[in-house]
Short mmCIF file of C-alpha atoms in Angstrom, two decimals:
data_model
loop_
_atom_site.label_atom_id
_atom_site.label_comp_id
_atom_site.label_asym_id
_atom_site.label_seq_id
_atom_site.Cartn_x
_atom_site.Cartn_y
_atom_site.Cartn_z
CA UNK A 1 -38.10 -41.17 38.19
CA UNK A 2 -40.33 -38.97 36.08
CA UNK A 3 -39.58 -40.72 32.79
CA UNK A 4 -42.43 -40.38 30.31
CA UNK A 5 -42.72 -42.54 27.20
CA UNK A 6 -43.42 -40.22 24.29
CA UNK A 7 -44.20 -42.54 21.38
CA UNK A 8 -44.34 -46.11 20.11
CA UNK A 9 -40.77 -45.65 18.84
CA UNK A 10 -39.59 -44.85 22.36
CA UNK A 11 -41.62 -47.76 23.75
CA UNK A 12 -39.89 -50.16 21.37
CA UNK A 13 -36.46 -48.94 22.45
CA UNK A 14 -37.38 -49.26 26.12
CA UNK A 15 -38.64 -52.82 25.59
CA UNK A 16 -35.37 -53.71 23.83
CA UNK A 17 -33.06 -52.14 26.42
CA UNK A 18 -32.08 -55.53 27.83
CA UNK A 19 -31.57 -57.12 24.41
CA UNK A 20 -29.90 -54.54 22.14
CA UNK A 21 -27.12 -51.98 22.44
CA UNK A 22 -29.23 -49.38 20.64
CA UNK A 23 -32.06 -49.84 23.13
CA UNK A 24 -29.66 -49.68 26.08
CA UNK A 25 -28.04 -46.47 24.82
CA UNK A 26 -31.46 -44.92 24.24
CA UNK A 27 -32.55 -45.68 27.80
CA UNK A 28 -29.26 -44.41 29.25
CA UNK A 29 -29.76 -41.19 27.32
CA UNK A 30 -33.30 -40.87 28.67
CA UNK A 31 -32.22 -41.36 32.26
CA UNK A 32 -29.31 -38.98 31.65
CA UNK A 33 -31.87 -36.34 30.78
CA UNK A 34 -33.75 -37.12 34.00
CA UNK A 35 -30.57 -36.63 36.04
CA UNK A 36 -29.88 -33.39 34.17
CA UNK A 37 -33.35 -32.11 35.10
CA UNK A 38 -32.75 -33.02 38.75
CA UNK A 39 -29.51 -31.05 38.77
CA UNK A 40 -31.04 -28.08 36.93
CA UNK A 41 -34.54 -27.90 38.43
CA UNK A 42 -34.34 -29.99 41.58
CA UNK A 43 -36.73 -32.62 40.23
CA UNK A 44 -37.41 -34.62 37.05
CA UNK A 45 -40.18 -32.80 35.27
CA UNK A 46 -40.49 -33.89 31.62
CA UNK A 47 -43.21 -32.20 29.60
CA UNK A 48 -44.44 -34.66 26.98
CA UNK A 49 -47.71 -36.00 25.55
CA UNK A 50 -50.76 -34.71 27.47
CA UNK A 51 -48.66 -32.61 29.82
CA UNK A 52 -47.11 -30.84 26.84
CA UNK A 53 -50.58 -30.01 25.51
CA UNK A 54 -51.66 -28.64 28.89
CA UNK A 55 -48.44 -26.64 29.24
CA UNK A 56 -48.86 -25.04 25.81
CA UNK A 57 -52.46 -24.05 26.51
CA UNK A 58 -51.54 -22.74 29.97
CA UNK A 59 -48.66 -20.69 28.55
CA UNK A 60 -51.03 -19.12 26.02
CA UNK A 61 -53.50 -18.28 28.79
CA UNK A 62 -50.75 -16.71 30.92
CA UNK A 63 -49.46 -14.68 27.96
CA UNK A 64 -53.01 -13.36 27.44
CA UNK A 65 -53.30 -12.32 31.07
CA UNK A 66 -55.84 -14.99 32.03
CA UNK A 67 -56.08 -15.55 35.78
CA UNK A 68 -56.48 -19.16 36.90
CA UNK A 69 -58.07 -19.99 40.25
CA UNK A 70 -56.85 -23.34 41.60
CA UNK A 71 -58.86 -25.47 44.03
CA UNK A 72 -61.89 -23.29 43.34
CA UNK A 73 -64.81 -25.42 42.12
CA UNK A 74 -68.02 -23.89 40.78
CA UNK A 75 -70.91 -24.87 43.05
CA UNK A 76 -73.95 -23.49 41.25
CA UNK A 77 -74.94 -21.25 38.36
CA UNK A 78 -76.37 -17.76 38.74
CA UNK A 79 -79.61 -18.08 36.79
CA UNK A 80 -82.16 -15.30 36.47
CA UNK A 81 -84.79 -14.26 33.92
CA UNK A 82 -84.13 -17.33 31.79
CA UNK A 83 -80.42 -16.80 31.33
CA UNK A 84 -77.14 -17.79 33.03
CA UNK A 85 -75.34 -14.72 34.40
CA UNK A 86 -72.43 -16.30 36.29
CA UNK A 87 -71.55 -18.88 38.92
CA UNK A 88 -70.85 -19.23 42.63
CA UNK A 89 -67.27 -20.37 43.20
CA UNK A 90 -66.02 -22.04 46.36
CA UNK A 91 -62.61 -20.65 47.33
CA UNK A 92 -60.38 -20.96 50.38
CA UNK A 93 -61.77 -17.61 51.56
CA UNK A 94 -65.40 -18.52 51.10
CA UNK A 95 -67.92 -18.48 48.28
CA UNK A 96 -67.41 -15.89 45.55
CA UNK A 97 -70.06 -14.97 42.99
CA UNK A 98 -68.52 -14.38 39.57
CA UNK A 99 -70.76 -12.54 37.10
CA UNK A 100 -70.01 -13.08 33.42
CA UNK A 101 -69.74 -10.42 30.72
CA UNK A 102 -70.82 -12.80 27.95
CA UNK A 103 -71.43 -16.28 29.28
CA UNK A 104 -70.29 -19.32 31.24
CA UNK A 105 -68.60 -22.43 29.79
CA UNK A 106 -69.00 -25.72 31.64
CA UNK A 107 -65.81 -27.77 31.25
CA UNK A 108 -65.38 -29.81 34.43
CA UNK A 109 -64.13 -33.03 32.84
CA UNK A 110 -67.29 -35.09 32.63
CA UNK A 111 -68.48 -37.45 35.35
CA UNK A 112 -66.19 -40.54 35.55
CA UNK A 113 -66.12 -40.25 39.35
CA UNK A 114 -69.81 -39.54 39.87
CA UNK A 115 -70.73 -42.83 41.55
CA UNK A 116 -74.49 -42.40 41.21
CA UNK A 117 -74.48 -41.40 37.54
CA UNK A 118 -71.93 -43.99 36.41
CA UNK A 119 -73.76 -46.76 38.27
CA UNK A 120 -76.90 -45.84 36.37
CA UNK A 121 -75.12 -45.76 32.99
CA UNK A 122 -72.46 -48.51 33.17
CA UNK A 123 -74.15 -51.94 32.92
CA UNK A 124 -71.47 -53.79 34.88
CA UNK A 125 -71.57 -51.19 37.68
CA UNK A 126 -75.36 -51.40 37.73
CA UNK A 127 -74.91 -55.14 38.32
CA UNK A 128 -72.65 -54.40 41.31
CA UNK A 129 -69.41 -55.19 39.46
CA UNK A 130 -66.05 -53.52 40.06
CA UNK A 131 -65.01 -50.51 37.95
CA UNK A 132 -62.07 -48.09 38.06
CA UNK A 133 -61.62 -44.76 36.29
CA UNK A 134 -58.33 -43.22 35.20
CA UNK A 135 -60.02 -39.81 34.99
CA UNK A 136 -58.95 -36.99 37.30
CA UNK A 137 -60.49 -37.48 40.78
CA UNK A 138 -62.13 -34.06 40.59
CA UNK A 139 -64.23 -35.04 37.57
CA UNK A 140 -67.37 -35.78 39.58
CA UNK A 141 -70.02 -34.43 37.23
CA UNK A 142 -70.31 -30.83 38.50
CA UNK A 143 -70.93 -29.56 34.97
CA UNK A 144 -73.71 -32.06 34.31
CA UNK A 145 -75.36 -31.27 37.64
CA UNK A 146 -75.28 -27.51 37.04
CA UNK A 147 -76.61 -27.86 33.49
CA UNK A 148 -79.50 -29.98 34.77
CA UNK A 149 -80.26 -27.39 37.44
CA UNK A 150 -81.20 -24.86 34.73
CA UNK A 151 -83.23 -27.20 32.55
CA UNK A 152 -80.72 -29.09 30.40
CA UNK A 153 -80.00 -32.83 30.39
CA UNK A 154 -77.25 -35.36 29.88
CA UNK A 155 -77.63 -37.34 26.67
CA UNK A 156 -77.33 -41.07 27.34
CA UNK A 157 -78.44 -42.46 23.94
CA UNK A 158 -74.88 -43.15 22.77
CA UNK A 159 -73.05 -46.26 21.61
CA UNK A 160 -71.03 -46.31 24.83
CA UNK A 161 -71.29 -43.91 27.80
CA UNK A 162 -67.53 -43.86 28.40
CA UNK A 163 -64.16 -44.48 26.76
CA UNK A 164 -63.39 -47.93 28.16
CA UNK A 165 -59.99 -49.16 29.26
CA UNK A 166 -58.92 -52.48 30.83
CA UNK A 167 -56.95 -51.76 34.00
CA UNK A 168 -55.10 -53.63 36.72
CA UNK A 169 -54.84 -52.51 40.34
CA UNK A 170 -51.30 -52.09 41.72
CA UNK A 171 -51.03 -52.90 45.46
CA UNK A 172 -49.41 -50.28 47.63
CA UNK A 173 -50.46 -47.28 45.54
CA UNK A 174 -53.42 -44.95 45.88
CA UNK A 175 -55.74 -43.06 43.54
CA UNK A 176 -54.92 -42.99 39.85
CA UNK A 177 -51.37 -44.18 40.57
CA UNK A 178 -52.81 -47.52 41.66
CA UNK A 179 -54.22 -48.19 38.19
CA UNK A 180 -52.32 -49.47 35.18
CA UNK A 181 -53.93 -49.04 31.72
CA UNK A 182 -53.38 -52.06 29.49
CA UNK A 183 -52.61 -50.34 26.22
CA UNK A 184 -49.55 -52.17 24.88
CA UNK A 185 -49.10 -55.57 26.54
CA UNK A 186 -52.25 -57.43 25.39
CA UNK A 187 -51.22 -57.12 21.74
CA UNK A 188 -47.78 -58.68 22.08
CA UNK A 189 -47.12 -62.30 21.07
CA UNK A 190 -47.33 -64.78 23.93
CA UNK A 191 -50.32 -63.27 25.78
CA UNK A 192 -53.92 -64.41 26.06
CA UNK A 193 -56.85 -63.20 28.15
CA UNK A 194 -59.22 -65.72 29.72
CA UNK A 195 -62.15 -65.63 32.11
CA UNK A 196 -62.29 -67.86 35.20
CA UNK A 197 -63.85 -70.48 32.91
CA UNK A 198 -60.43 -70.80 31.26
CA UNK A 199 -61.63 -69.62 27.86
CA UNK A 200 -60.64 -66.76 25.60
CA UNK A 201 -63.46 -64.34 24.72
CA UNK A 202 -62.07 -61.71 22.32
CA UNK A 203 -59.19 -60.51 20.14
CA UNK A 204 -56.69 -59.44 22.82
CA UNK A 205 -55.03 -57.00 20.41
CA UNK A 206 -58.27 -55.15 19.62
CA UNK A 207 -58.79 -51.51 20.72
CA UNK A 208 -59.10 -51.09 24.48
CA UNK A 209 -62.50 -49.42 24.05
CA UNK A 210 -63.87 -52.59 22.43
CA UNK A 211 -62.24 -54.94 24.94
CA UNK A 212 -64.46 -54.01 27.90
CA UNK A 213 -67.89 -54.60 26.27
CA UNK A 214 -66.63 -58.00 25.12
CA UNK A 215 -65.43 -58.76 28.65
CA UNK A 216 -68.76 -57.68 30.15
CA UNK A 217 -70.65 -59.94 27.75
CA UNK A 218 -68.39 -62.91 28.48
CA UNK A 219 -68.79 -62.43 32.25
CA UNK A 220 -72.52 -61.65 32.36
CA UNK A 221 -73.28 -65.05 33.90
CA UNK A 222 -70.24 -65.01 36.22
CA UNK A 223 -69.88 -63.42 39.68
CA UNK A 224 -67.34 -60.80 38.51
CA UNK A 225 -66.57 -58.85 35.35
CA UNK A 226 -62.86 -59.65 35.20
CA UNK A 227 -60.34 -61.70 33.28
CA UNK A 228 -56.73 -62.79 33.56
CA UNK A 229 -53.96 -61.82 31.17
CA UNK A 230 -51.63 -64.83 30.91
CA UNK A 231 -48.11 -65.33 29.58
CA UNK A 232 -45.08 -67.56 30.04
CA UNK A 233 -41.58 -66.88 31.38
CA UNK A 234 -40.08 -66.01 27.99
CA UNK A 235 -42.84 -63.47 27.26
CA UNK A 236 -42.73 -61.66 30.60
CA UNK A 237 -38.96 -61.31 30.34
CA UNK A 238 -39.26 -59.86 26.85
CA UNK A 239 -42.29 -57.56 27.23
CA UNK A 240 -43.14 -57.29 30.92
CA UNK A 241 -46.73 -57.63 32.14
CA UNK A 242 -48.78 -54.58 33.09
CA UNK A 243 -46.81 -52.60 35.68
CA UNK A 244 -44.12 -55.31 35.67
CA UNK A 245 -41.15 -54.26 33.54
CA UNK A 246 -39.20 -56.49 31.09
CA UNK A 247 -35.89 -58.09 32.07
CA UNK A 248 -33.50 -57.23 33.61
CA UNK A 249 -35.83 -55.30 35.98
CA UNK A 250 -36.72 -57.63 38.91
CA UNK A 251 -40.34 -58.74 39.26
CA UNK A 252 -40.17 -60.47 42.67
CA UNK A 253 -41.90 -57.68 44.62
CA UNK A 254 -44.89 -57.86 42.28
CA UNK A 255 -45.26 -61.58 42.96
CA UNK A 256 -44.96 -61.03 46.70
CA UNK A 257 -47.54 -58.21 46.64
CA UNK A 258 -49.99 -60.38 44.71
CA UNK A 259 -50.09 -58.05 41.71
CA UNK A 260 -49.14 -60.97 39.47
CA UNK A 261 -49.57 -64.69 40.10
CA UNK A 262 -46.94 -67.30 39.21
CA UNK A 263 -47.23 -71.05 38.75
CA UNK A 264 -44.68 -73.60 37.62
CA UNK A 265 -47.42 -75.20 35.55
CA UNK A 266 -50.61 -73.94 33.98
CA UNK A 267 -52.57 -76.09 36.42
CA UNK A 268 -50.83 -74.49 39.42
CA UNK A 269 -51.41 -71.01 38.01
CA UNK A 270 -55.07 -71.83 37.38
CA UNK A 271 -55.50 -73.02 40.97
CA UNK A 272 -54.03 -69.77 42.35
CA UNK A 273 -56.24 -67.61 40.11
CA UNK A 274 -59.41 -69.65 40.51
CA UNK A 275 -59.47 -70.58 36.82
CA UNK A 276 -60.84 -73.86 35.46
CA UNK A 277 -57.53 -75.71 35.00
CA UNK A 278 -58.67 -78.30 32.44
CA UNK A 279 -60.32 -75.68 30.26
CA UNK A 280 -57.27 -73.40 30.49
CA UNK A 281 -54.89 -76.16 29.38
CA UNK A 282 -57.18 -76.90 26.46
CA UNK A 283 -57.38 -73.22 25.51
CA UNK A 284 -53.60 -72.77 25.62
CA UNK A 285 -52.98 -75.96 23.63
CA UNK A 286 -55.32 -74.81 20.85
CA UNK A 287 -53.93 -71.28 20.90
CA UNK A 288 -50.33 -72.52 20.66
CA UNK A 289 -51.00 -74.71 17.63
CA UNK A 290 -52.52 -71.77 15.76
CA UNK A 291 -50.03 -69.18 17.04
CA UNK A 292 -47.09 -71.13 15.61
CA UNK A 293 -48.79 -70.84 12.22
CA UNK A 294 -49.49 -67.12 12.75
CA UNK A 295 -53.28 -67.39 12.70
CA UNK A 296 -56.16 -67.03 15.16
CA UNK A 297 -59.24 -68.70 13.68
CA UNK A 298 -61.22 -68.06 16.87
CA UNK A 299 -61.01 -64.26 17.11
CA UNK A 300 -58.89 -63.07 14.19
CA UNK A 301 -56.12 -61.62 16.35
CA UNK A 302 -53.26 -60.24 14.30
CA UNK A 303 -55.43 -60.02 11.22
CA UNK A 304 -55.46 -56.25 10.65
CA UNK A 305 -53.24 -53.18 10.69
CA UNK A 306 -54.51 -51.94 14.05
CA UNK A 307 -53.52 -55.16 15.78
CA UNK A 308 -50.10 -55.05 14.13
CA UNK A 309 -49.48 -51.44 15.24
CA UNK A 310 -49.00 -52.55 18.86
CA UNK A 311 -47.48 -55.95 18.16
CA UNK A 312 -43.82 -56.90 17.82
CA UNK A 313 -42.74 -56.39 14.19
CA UNK A 314 -39.67 -58.55 14.80
CA UNK A 315 -41.79 -61.56 15.71
CA UNK A 316 -42.71 -63.90 12.86
CA UNK A 317 -44.93 -65.02 11.27
CA UNK A 318 -47.45 -62.75 13.05
CA UNK A 319 -46.46 -59.79 15.26
CA UNK A 320 -49.39 -60.47 17.63
CA UNK A 321 -49.24 -64.25 18.04
CA UNK A 322 -46.80 -66.44 19.92
CA UNK A 323 -47.12 -69.69 21.91
CA UNK A 324 -47.35 -69.92 25.71
CA UNK A 325 -45.15 -72.88 26.58
CA UNK A 326 -42.15 -72.11 28.82
CA UNK A 327 -42.79 -72.21 32.56
CA UNK A 328 -43.15 -70.67 35.02
CA UNK A 329 -46.39 -69.04 33.91
CA UNK A 330 -47.84 -65.71 35.00
CA UNK A 331 -51.32 -64.18 35.32
CA UNK A 332 -52.60 -60.66 36.01
CA UNK A 333 -56.21 -59.77 36.81
CA UNK A 334 -57.80 -57.18 34.47
CA UNK A 335 -60.89 -55.15 35.38
CA UNK A 336 -63.16 -52.68 33.57
CA UNK A 337 -62.04 -49.06 33.63
CA UNK A 338 -62.37 -45.86 31.66
CA UNK A 339 -60.40 -42.78 30.62
CA UNK A 340 -63.39 -40.42 30.52
CA UNK A 341 -67.06 -40.15 29.68
CA UNK A 342 -68.74 -39.87 26.26
CA UNK A 343 -72.26 -39.14 27.50
CA UNK A 344 -72.64 -35.44 28.18
CA UNK A 345 -74.63 -32.23 28.16
CA UNK A 346 -76.65 -31.63 25.00
CA UNK A 347 -75.36 -28.68 22.96
CA UNK A 348 -76.01 -27.09 19.57
CA UNK A 349 -73.48 -26.43 16.80
CA UNK A 350 -72.23 -23.34 18.63
CA UNK A 351 -71.59 -25.29 21.86
CA UNK A 352 -74.59 -23.63 23.56
CA UNK A 353 -76.29 -25.81 26.18
CA UNK A 354 -79.81 -26.87 25.15
CA UNK A 355 -82.88 -27.05 27.33
CA UNK A 356 -85.50 -29.82 27.35
CA UNK A 357 -87.15 -28.38 24.24
CA UNK A 358 -83.90 -28.17 22.29
CA UNK A 359 -83.55 -24.40 22.60
CA UNK A 360 -80.24 -22.78 23.67
CA UNK A 361 -80.04 -21.60 27.27
CA UNK A 362 -78.78 -17.99 27.03
CA UNK A 363 -75.33 -17.48 28.53
CA UNK A 364 -74.47 -21.17 28.97
CA UNK A 365 -72.01 -23.28 26.97
CA UNK A 366 -70.38 -26.68 27.44
CA UNK A 367 -67.10 -28.12 26.14
CA UNK A 368 -64.53 -30.80 26.88
CA UNK A 369 -65.88 -34.02 28.37
CA UNK A 370 -68.80 -32.14 29.92
CA UNK A 371 -70.42 -31.87 26.49
CA UNK A 372 -71.91 -34.75 24.54
CA UNK A 373 -69.08 -36.18 22.45
CA UNK A 374 -70.05 -35.81 18.78
CA UNK A 375 -68.62 -39.27 18.07
CA UNK A 376 -71.69 -40.45 20.00
CA UNK A 377 -69.84 -42.97 22.12
CA UNK A 378 -67.80 -44.46 19.29
CA UNK A 379 -64.01 -44.52 19.51
CA UNK A 380 -62.20 -43.55 16.34
CA UNK A 381 -58.78 -43.78 17.98
CA UNK A 382 -56.49 -42.20 20.54
CA UNK A 383 -57.70 -38.68 21.30
CA UNK A 384 -61.39 -39.49 20.85
CA UNK A 385 -62.14 -37.39 23.94
CA UNK A 386 -59.42 -34.74 23.51
CA UNK A 387 -60.15 -33.95 19.85
CA UNK A 388 -63.91 -33.38 20.15
CA UNK A 389 -63.50 -31.66 23.53
CA UNK A 390 -60.97 -29.12 22.26
CA UNK A 391 -62.90 -28.56 19.04
CA UNK A 392 -66.09 -27.71 20.90
CA UNK A 393 -64.13 -25.43 23.26
CA UNK A 394 -62.76 -23.54 20.25
CA UNK A 395 -66.25 -23.21 18.80
CA UNK A 396 -67.61 -21.98 22.15
CA UNK A 397 -64.83 -19.41 22.51
CA UNK A 398 -65.43 -18.02 19.02
CA UNK A 399 -69.19 -17.78 19.53
CA UNK A 400 -68.74 -16.16 22.93
CA UNK A 401 -66.27 -13.60 21.65
CA UNK A 402 -68.85 -12.43 19.11
CA UNK A 403 -71.71 -12.35 21.60
CA UNK A 404 -73.11 -9.13 23.00
CA UNK A 405 -72.09 -8.30 26.55
CA UNK A 406 -74.59 -8.70 29.35
CA UNK A 407 -75.81 -5.52 31.06
CA UNK A 408 -73.10 -3.77 33.04
CA UNK A 409 -72.70 -5.29 36.49
CA UNK A 410 -70.11 -5.92 39.15
CA UNK A 411 -67.97 -8.74 37.82
CA UNK A 412 -66.90 -10.34 41.11
CA UNK A 413 -68.71 -9.98 44.40
CA UNK A 414 -68.40 -11.70 47.78
CA UNK A 415 -71.32 -13.87 48.84
CA UNK A 416 -72.41 -13.80 52.44
CA UNK A 417 -73.82 -16.83 54.22
#
């Protein structure tokens, strides 16, 4: 219905809607606002989080008289006499050559949907394993390709080539709507993640960016890079599981679609998921003994502030640890995914694209996820792509505004086949 969760505070209230009057009233107020938007605008259209950022930037552009061309991808750069002078743009009316007064900025969103490049850079994809990206479908590496066409390169010597995210695939949906990012469920008490060998492999409450390399390592000798997120009946009712909402929202359709698996016993659940049943029962038994004491001697889950930030502060003695003991039991398959790329075009401190010798290519800049992220593939926290990307864009804009104009020329001209 267009409802967007704006913060961890809102998430907590939503999770408590079936268990507290305050949570229920909060949710009713939220849906009241959705209905108000439908009556006023004809559709629910909340502007929060990333959409709010985009809207603010777009409003500024409109106020400054900037013209935006939609569905008009750049196909190639206009490169002559050692400098970039513009780009050929594919529009609904044919190809248009746009000549720049000062320069061109590449900002096409990186390459999360460039199958060839990601297969070469992502180890699990190189091994033929499944991978899904939450990046915009149009982010297919156009910027990287155009930069390479004039002598630049994509830097791959980074800690990680992408910002990793564990995802699950929702049956019946298509594109990015079919993917659910597992940001807040893994950390809650009563969940564990196991491979088909029935063993845990990592701190489930750790940052999502760190979760995928650990999963890839644990599955290197297995046919697939995948794991199952498990919980019991009490936990799924309280917190939900992936796309499945907490009680009182029904979950039957998700069982029927195969999105989640259910078993009256751990052994039955293991059989349905193809997990080693004996090993799983052993893993759960050990985990439960420690969880009741609020400790995880195997992986240190719930041992730091980051883990606690996405746990349940009302759960004692540890907000991230709770036993798995009340049937029926549930499992959901998690796969490697990403929210964008870290590898990118090499630039200097002024966001100018560099050639093979490390010299700036006149007239060409890169920003956003097209440019090499200056965190070098590390993930300091939420916004690790947005922050560097916007910063470099600001630097590029300032440097461009001070640059001398190129020789006078027609700014837009029609190309003929």
